[in-house]
XYZ file of C-alpha atoms in Angstrom:
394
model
C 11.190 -28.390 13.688
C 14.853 -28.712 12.732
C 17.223 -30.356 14.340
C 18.962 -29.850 17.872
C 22.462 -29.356 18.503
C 23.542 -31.662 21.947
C 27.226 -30.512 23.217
C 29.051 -32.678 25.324
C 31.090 -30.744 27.900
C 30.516 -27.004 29.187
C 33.074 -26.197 31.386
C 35.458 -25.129 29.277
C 36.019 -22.583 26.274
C 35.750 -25.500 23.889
C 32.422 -25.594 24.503
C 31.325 -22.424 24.807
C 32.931 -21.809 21.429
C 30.852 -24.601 19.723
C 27.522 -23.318 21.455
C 28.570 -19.746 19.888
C 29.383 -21.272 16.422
C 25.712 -22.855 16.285
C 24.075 -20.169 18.061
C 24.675 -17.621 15.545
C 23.107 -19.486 13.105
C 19.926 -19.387 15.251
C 20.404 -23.572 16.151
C 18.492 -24.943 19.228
C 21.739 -25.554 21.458
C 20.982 -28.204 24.558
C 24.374 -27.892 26.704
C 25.214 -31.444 28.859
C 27.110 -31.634 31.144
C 27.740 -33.904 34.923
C 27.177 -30.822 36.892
C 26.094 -27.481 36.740
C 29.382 -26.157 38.650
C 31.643 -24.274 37.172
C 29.846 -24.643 33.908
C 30.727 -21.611 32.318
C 29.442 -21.819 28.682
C 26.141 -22.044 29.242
C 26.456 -18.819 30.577
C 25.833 -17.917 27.036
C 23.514 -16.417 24.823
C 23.594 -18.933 22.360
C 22.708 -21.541 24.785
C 19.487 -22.266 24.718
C 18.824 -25.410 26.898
C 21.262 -26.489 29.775
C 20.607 -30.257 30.923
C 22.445 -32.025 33.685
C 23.243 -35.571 33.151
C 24.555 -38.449 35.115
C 28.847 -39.160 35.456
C 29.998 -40.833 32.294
C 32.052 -42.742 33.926
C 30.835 -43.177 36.990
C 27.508 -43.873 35.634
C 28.155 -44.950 31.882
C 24.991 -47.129 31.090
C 22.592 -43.896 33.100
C 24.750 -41.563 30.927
C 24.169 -43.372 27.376
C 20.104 -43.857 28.376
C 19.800 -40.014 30.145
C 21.226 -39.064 25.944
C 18.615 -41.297 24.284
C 15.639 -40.560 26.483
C 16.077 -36.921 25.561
C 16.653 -37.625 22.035
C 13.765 -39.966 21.860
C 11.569 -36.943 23.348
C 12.483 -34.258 19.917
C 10.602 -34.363 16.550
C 13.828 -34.853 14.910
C 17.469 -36.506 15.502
C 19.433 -34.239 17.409
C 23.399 -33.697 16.328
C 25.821 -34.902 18.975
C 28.614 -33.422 19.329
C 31.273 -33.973 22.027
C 33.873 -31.417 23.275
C 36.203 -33.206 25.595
C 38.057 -36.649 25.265
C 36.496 -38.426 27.990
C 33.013 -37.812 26.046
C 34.574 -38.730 23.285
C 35.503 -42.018 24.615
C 31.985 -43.242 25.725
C 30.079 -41.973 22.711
C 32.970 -44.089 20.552
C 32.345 -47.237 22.796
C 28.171 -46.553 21.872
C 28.857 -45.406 19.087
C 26.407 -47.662 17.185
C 23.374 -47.715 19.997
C 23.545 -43.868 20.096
C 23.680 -43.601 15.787
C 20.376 -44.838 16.481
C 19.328 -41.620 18.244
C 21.358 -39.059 16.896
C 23.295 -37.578 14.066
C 26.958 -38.156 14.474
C 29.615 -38.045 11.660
C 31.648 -41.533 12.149
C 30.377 -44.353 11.465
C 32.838 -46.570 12.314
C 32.816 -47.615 15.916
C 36.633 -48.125 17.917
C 38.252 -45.392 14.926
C 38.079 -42.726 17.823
C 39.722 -44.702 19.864
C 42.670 -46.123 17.770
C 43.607 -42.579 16.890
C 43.529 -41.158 20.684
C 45.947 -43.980 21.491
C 49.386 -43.424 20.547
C 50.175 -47.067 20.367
C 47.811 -47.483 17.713
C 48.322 -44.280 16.035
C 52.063 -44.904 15.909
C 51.055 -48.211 13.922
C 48.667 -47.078 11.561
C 50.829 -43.173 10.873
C 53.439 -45.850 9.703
C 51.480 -48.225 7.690
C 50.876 -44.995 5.532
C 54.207 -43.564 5.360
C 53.722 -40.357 7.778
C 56.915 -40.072 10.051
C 56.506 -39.854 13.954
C 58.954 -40.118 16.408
C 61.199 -42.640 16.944
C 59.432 -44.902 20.277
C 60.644 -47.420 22.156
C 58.163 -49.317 24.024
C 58.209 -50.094 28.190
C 59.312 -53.668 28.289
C 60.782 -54.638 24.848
C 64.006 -56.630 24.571
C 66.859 -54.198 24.998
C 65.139 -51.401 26.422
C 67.743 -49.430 27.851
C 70.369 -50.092 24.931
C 67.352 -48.454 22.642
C 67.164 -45.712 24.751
C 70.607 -44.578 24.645
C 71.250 -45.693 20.808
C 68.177 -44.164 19.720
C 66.061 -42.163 21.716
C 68.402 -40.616 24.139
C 67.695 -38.004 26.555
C 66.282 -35.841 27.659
C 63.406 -37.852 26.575
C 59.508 -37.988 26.557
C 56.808 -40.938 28.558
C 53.798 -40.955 27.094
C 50.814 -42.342 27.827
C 48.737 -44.979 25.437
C 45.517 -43.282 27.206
C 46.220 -39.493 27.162
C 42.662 -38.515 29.055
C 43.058 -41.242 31.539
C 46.840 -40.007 32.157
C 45.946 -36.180 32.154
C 42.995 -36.725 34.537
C 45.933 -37.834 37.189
C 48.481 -36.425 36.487
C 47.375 -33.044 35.108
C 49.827 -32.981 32.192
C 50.255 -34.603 28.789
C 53.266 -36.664 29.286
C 56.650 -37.131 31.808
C 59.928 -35.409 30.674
C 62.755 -37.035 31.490
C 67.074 -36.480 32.029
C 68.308 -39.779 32.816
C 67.875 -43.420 33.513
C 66.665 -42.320 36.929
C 63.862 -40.298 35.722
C 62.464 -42.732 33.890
C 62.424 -45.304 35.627
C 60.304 -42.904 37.919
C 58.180 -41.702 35.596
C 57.663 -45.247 34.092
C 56.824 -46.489 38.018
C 54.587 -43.361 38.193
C 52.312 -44.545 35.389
C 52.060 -48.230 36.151
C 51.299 -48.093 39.591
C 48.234 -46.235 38.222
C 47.438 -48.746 36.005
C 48.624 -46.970 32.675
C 50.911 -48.421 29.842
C 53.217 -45.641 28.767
C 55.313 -44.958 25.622
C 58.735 -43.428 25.383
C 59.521 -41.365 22.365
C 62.326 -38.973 21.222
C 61.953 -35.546 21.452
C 62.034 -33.585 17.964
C 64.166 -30.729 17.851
C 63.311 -27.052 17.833
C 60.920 -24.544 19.535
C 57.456 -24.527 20.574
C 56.817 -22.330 17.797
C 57.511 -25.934 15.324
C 54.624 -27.405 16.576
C 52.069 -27.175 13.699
C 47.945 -28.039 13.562
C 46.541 -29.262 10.308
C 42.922 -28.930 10.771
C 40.007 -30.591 8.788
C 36.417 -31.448 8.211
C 36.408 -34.930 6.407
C 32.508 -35.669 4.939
C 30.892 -39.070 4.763
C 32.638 -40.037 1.712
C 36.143 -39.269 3.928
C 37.396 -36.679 1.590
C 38.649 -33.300 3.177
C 35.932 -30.906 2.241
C 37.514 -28.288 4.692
C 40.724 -27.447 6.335
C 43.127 -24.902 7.570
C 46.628 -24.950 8.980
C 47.944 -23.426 11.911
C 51.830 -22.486 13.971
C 51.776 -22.827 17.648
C 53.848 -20.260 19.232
C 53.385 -20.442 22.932
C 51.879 -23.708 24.791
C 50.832 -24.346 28.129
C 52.596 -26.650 30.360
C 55.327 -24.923 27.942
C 57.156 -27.427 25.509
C 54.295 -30.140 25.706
C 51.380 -28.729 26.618
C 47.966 -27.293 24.983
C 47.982 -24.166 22.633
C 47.192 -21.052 24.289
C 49.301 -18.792 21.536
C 48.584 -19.774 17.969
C 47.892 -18.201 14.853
C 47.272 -19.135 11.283
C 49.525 -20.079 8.868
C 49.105 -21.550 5.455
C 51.748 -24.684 5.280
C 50.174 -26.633 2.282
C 52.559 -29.570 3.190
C 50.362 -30.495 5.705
C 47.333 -30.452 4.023
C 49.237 -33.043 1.330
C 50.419 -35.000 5.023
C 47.069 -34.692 6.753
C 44.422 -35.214 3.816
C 46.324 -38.455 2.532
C 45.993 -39.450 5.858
C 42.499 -38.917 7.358
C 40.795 -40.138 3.642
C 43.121 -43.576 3.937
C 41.802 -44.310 7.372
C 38.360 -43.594 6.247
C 37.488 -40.704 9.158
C 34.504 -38.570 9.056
C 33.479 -35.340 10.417
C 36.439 -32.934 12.312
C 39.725 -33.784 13.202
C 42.740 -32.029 14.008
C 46.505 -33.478 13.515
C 49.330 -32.219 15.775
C 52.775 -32.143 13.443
C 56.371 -31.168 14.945
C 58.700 -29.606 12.602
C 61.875 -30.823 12.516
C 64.620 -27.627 13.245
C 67.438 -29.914 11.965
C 66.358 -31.498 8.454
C 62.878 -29.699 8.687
C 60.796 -33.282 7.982
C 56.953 -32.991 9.715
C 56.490 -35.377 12.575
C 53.176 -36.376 13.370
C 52.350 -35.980 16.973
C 49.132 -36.407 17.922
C 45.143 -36.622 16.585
C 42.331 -34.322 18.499
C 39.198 -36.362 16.864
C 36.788 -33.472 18.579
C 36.193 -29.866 18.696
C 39.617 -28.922 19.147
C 41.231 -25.109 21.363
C 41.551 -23.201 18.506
C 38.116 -23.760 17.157
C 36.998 -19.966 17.813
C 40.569 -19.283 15.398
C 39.407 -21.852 12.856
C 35.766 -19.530 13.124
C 37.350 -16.501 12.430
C 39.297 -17.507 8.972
C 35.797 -18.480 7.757
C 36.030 -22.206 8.938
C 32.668 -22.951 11.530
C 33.162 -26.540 11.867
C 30.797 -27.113 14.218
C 27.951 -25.465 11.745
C 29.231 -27.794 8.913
C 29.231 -30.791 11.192
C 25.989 -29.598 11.676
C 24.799 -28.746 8.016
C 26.055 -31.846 6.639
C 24.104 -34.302 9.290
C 20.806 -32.034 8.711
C 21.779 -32.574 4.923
C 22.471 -29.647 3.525
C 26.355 -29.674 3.145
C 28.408 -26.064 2.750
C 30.552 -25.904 -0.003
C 34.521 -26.986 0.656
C 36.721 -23.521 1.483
C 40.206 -23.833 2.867
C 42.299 -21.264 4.083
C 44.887 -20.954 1.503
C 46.427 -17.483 2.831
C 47.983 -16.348 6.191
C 45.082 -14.228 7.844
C 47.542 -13.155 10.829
C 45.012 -13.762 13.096
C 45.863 -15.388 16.821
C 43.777 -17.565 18.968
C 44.562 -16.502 22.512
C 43.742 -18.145 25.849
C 44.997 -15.257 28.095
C 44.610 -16.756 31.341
C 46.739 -19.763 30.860
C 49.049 -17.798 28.082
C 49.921 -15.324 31.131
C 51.156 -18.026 33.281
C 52.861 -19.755 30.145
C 54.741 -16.693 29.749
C 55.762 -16.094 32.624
C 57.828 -19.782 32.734
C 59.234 -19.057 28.654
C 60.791 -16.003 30.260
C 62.047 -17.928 33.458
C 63.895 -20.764 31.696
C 64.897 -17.723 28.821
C 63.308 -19.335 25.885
C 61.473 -16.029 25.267
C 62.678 -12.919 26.421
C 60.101 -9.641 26.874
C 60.848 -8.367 24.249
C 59.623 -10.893 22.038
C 56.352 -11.746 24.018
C 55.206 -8.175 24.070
C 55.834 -7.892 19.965
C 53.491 -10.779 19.515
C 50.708 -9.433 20.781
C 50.572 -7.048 17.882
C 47.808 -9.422 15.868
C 44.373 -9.514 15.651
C 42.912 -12.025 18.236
C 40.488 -14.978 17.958
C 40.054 -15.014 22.038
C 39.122 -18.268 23.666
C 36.438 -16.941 25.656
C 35.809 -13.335 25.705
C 33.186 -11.610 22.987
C 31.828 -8.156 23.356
C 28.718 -9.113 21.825
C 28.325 -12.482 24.235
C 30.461 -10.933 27.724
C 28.265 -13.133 30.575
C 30.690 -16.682 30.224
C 33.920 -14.336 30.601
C 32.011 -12.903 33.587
C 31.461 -16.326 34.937
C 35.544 -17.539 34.477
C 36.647 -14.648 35.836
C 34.554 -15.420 39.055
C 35.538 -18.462 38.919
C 39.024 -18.557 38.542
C 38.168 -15.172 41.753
C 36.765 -18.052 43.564
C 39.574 -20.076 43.586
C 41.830 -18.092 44.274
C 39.939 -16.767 47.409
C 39.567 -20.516 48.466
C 43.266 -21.338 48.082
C 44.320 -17.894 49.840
C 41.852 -18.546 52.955
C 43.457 -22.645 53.061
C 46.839 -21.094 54.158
């Protein structure tokens, strides 16, 4: 018996694409999630064991035993493999009790962690000489005198702990005009408990935000990578791609590669970078250290990171590729792309014109597949069903 593939999160296309990557391979793939609602990916072919576990943060120690009583049940260790950043968070805090039950790429426990904050990220991105943004923290002498001199506005709050901040407030970050607004925005977070950031915004479009993307093996060198260009983003201007193709920027391999190997990471990761409109320098943004949106885009240029993950636990590594040509190919997440549109064409960032021209490239879609239609089926009536159920509230 080979080993099983365990996936961490199934209610959302993340998911469902990492099922599909394994799947196809003809890997055993056990879907977990906290409920079967609205659990859309294992609506898949590829799916070939749903389980439903207890709340990982309601119920962390249940969660962590529910995993190794069903790993302690197979013939061999299963691969683990988390698709959201709250799963993330509690497999890095056991990261060494659960290494004892299945395969997982890192090895070192709290490097998840560091790199999802962006207090610590900040630090270590400028130990090693990669730019980010210039950040002024909440509290330091001189605060406001930073803030005009340096930061200015409009300006960006960010949170140390992005899932814990998105899980309230629904969006990455606060945006804000004036003194007024962030001292809001600032109250906003703390009465919730959450230290925020606040960092200068780079210059230029949505379409400067740029992905470096890579597979990093248990020595920590990049065995496998490709780059990508955002183009549209949803909450537009600081949101999650939902519009983004690839494109080959080797700067960011020489950026992102330096990077991951000096910090010693292993398995996938995925680097945000901002491209500066003004002198054109890469700013780095943010770290995904999971399965990240565009993984069904990363698929398509020949990159299956989930199936190397796989391969190289189960020890029989694939050779390194990297995407060193522009495919033109475009991972698109209609359903939240339609309503990102819609609010580039309000505020005239984009007009028609140029949203209907970019359609013209081959897609890498975030959730349909002709050959594997039922989990589109199974959106779609959910996304029905909630719109019913806020039509009837009125």
């Amino acid at each position: 018996m080979s080993s099983k593939a365990v996936i961490l999160g199934c209610n959302y296309y993340i998911g469902l694409s990492t099922i599909r990557c394994l799947g196809i391979h003809g890997i055993h793939t056990v879907a977990v999630d906290y409920t079967d609602k609205n659990t859309y990916a294992v609506k898949s072919k590829y799916c070939s064991e749903r389980l439903v576990s207890p709340h990982y943060k309601e119920d962390p120690r249940g969660f962590i035993a529910f995993l190794k009583d069903y790993a302690a049940k197979q013939s061999e260790k299963p691969v683990l493999i988390p698709c959201h950043d709250n799963y993330v968070e509690i497999v890095d805090e056991y990261l060494d009790e659960l290494r004892e039950s299945f395969l997982i790429p890192q090895t070192e426990q709290g490097l998840y962690t560091k790199l999802m904050n962006k207090e610590t990220l900040q630090r270590i991105a400028l130990e090693l000489g990669v730019a980010v943004p210039e950040t002024v923290r909440v509290g330091e002498d001189d605060f406001y005198a930073k803030i005009d001199a340096v930061i200015k506005y409009p300006c960006i709050i960010k949170p140390s702990d992005s899932p814990a901040f998105v899980a309230k407030f629904r969006k990455k970050l606060f945006k804000a005009n004036n003194r007024q607004e962030l001292d809001e925005a600032i109250a906003k977070s703390h009465e919730e408990g959450l230290e925020v950031i606040v960092q200068r915004i780079i210059p230029g479009f949505d379409d400067h935000m740029y992905t470096f993307d890579a597979y990093m093996n248990q020595e920590s060198k990049v065995t496998h990578w490709v780059t990508c260009q955002k183009f549209r983003q949803y909450p537009i201007n600081f949101g999650a791609s939902v519009y983004t193709g690839q494109r080959y920027v080797p700067e960011l391999y020489e950026l992102g590669a330096k990077f991951f190997e000096a910090v010693g990471y292993k398995g996938f990761a995925e680097i945000e970078f901002k491209k500066d409109a003004e002198t054109g320098q890469y700013y780095l943004i943010e770290i995904n250290v999971r399965i990240t949106n565009l993984n069904n885009l990363l698929y398509k240029t020949g990159i299956n990171i989930p199936y190397i993950t796989y391969m190289e636990l189960t020890g029989t590594p694939m050779p390194p590729h990297a995407v060193t040509r522009n495919t033109g190919l475009v991972f698109w997440y209609a359903y939240e792309d339609l309503m990102a549109v819609r609010n580039y064409i309000r505020t005239g960032q984009l007009t028609v014109g140029q949203v209907v021209r970019s359609y013209f490239k081959p897609k890498a879609p975030a959730i349909w597949s002709w050959s594997d239609p039922k989990p589109a089926f199974a959106f779609f009536g959910m996304i029905a069903g909630k719109a019913m159920g806020r039509f009837t509230r009125r």
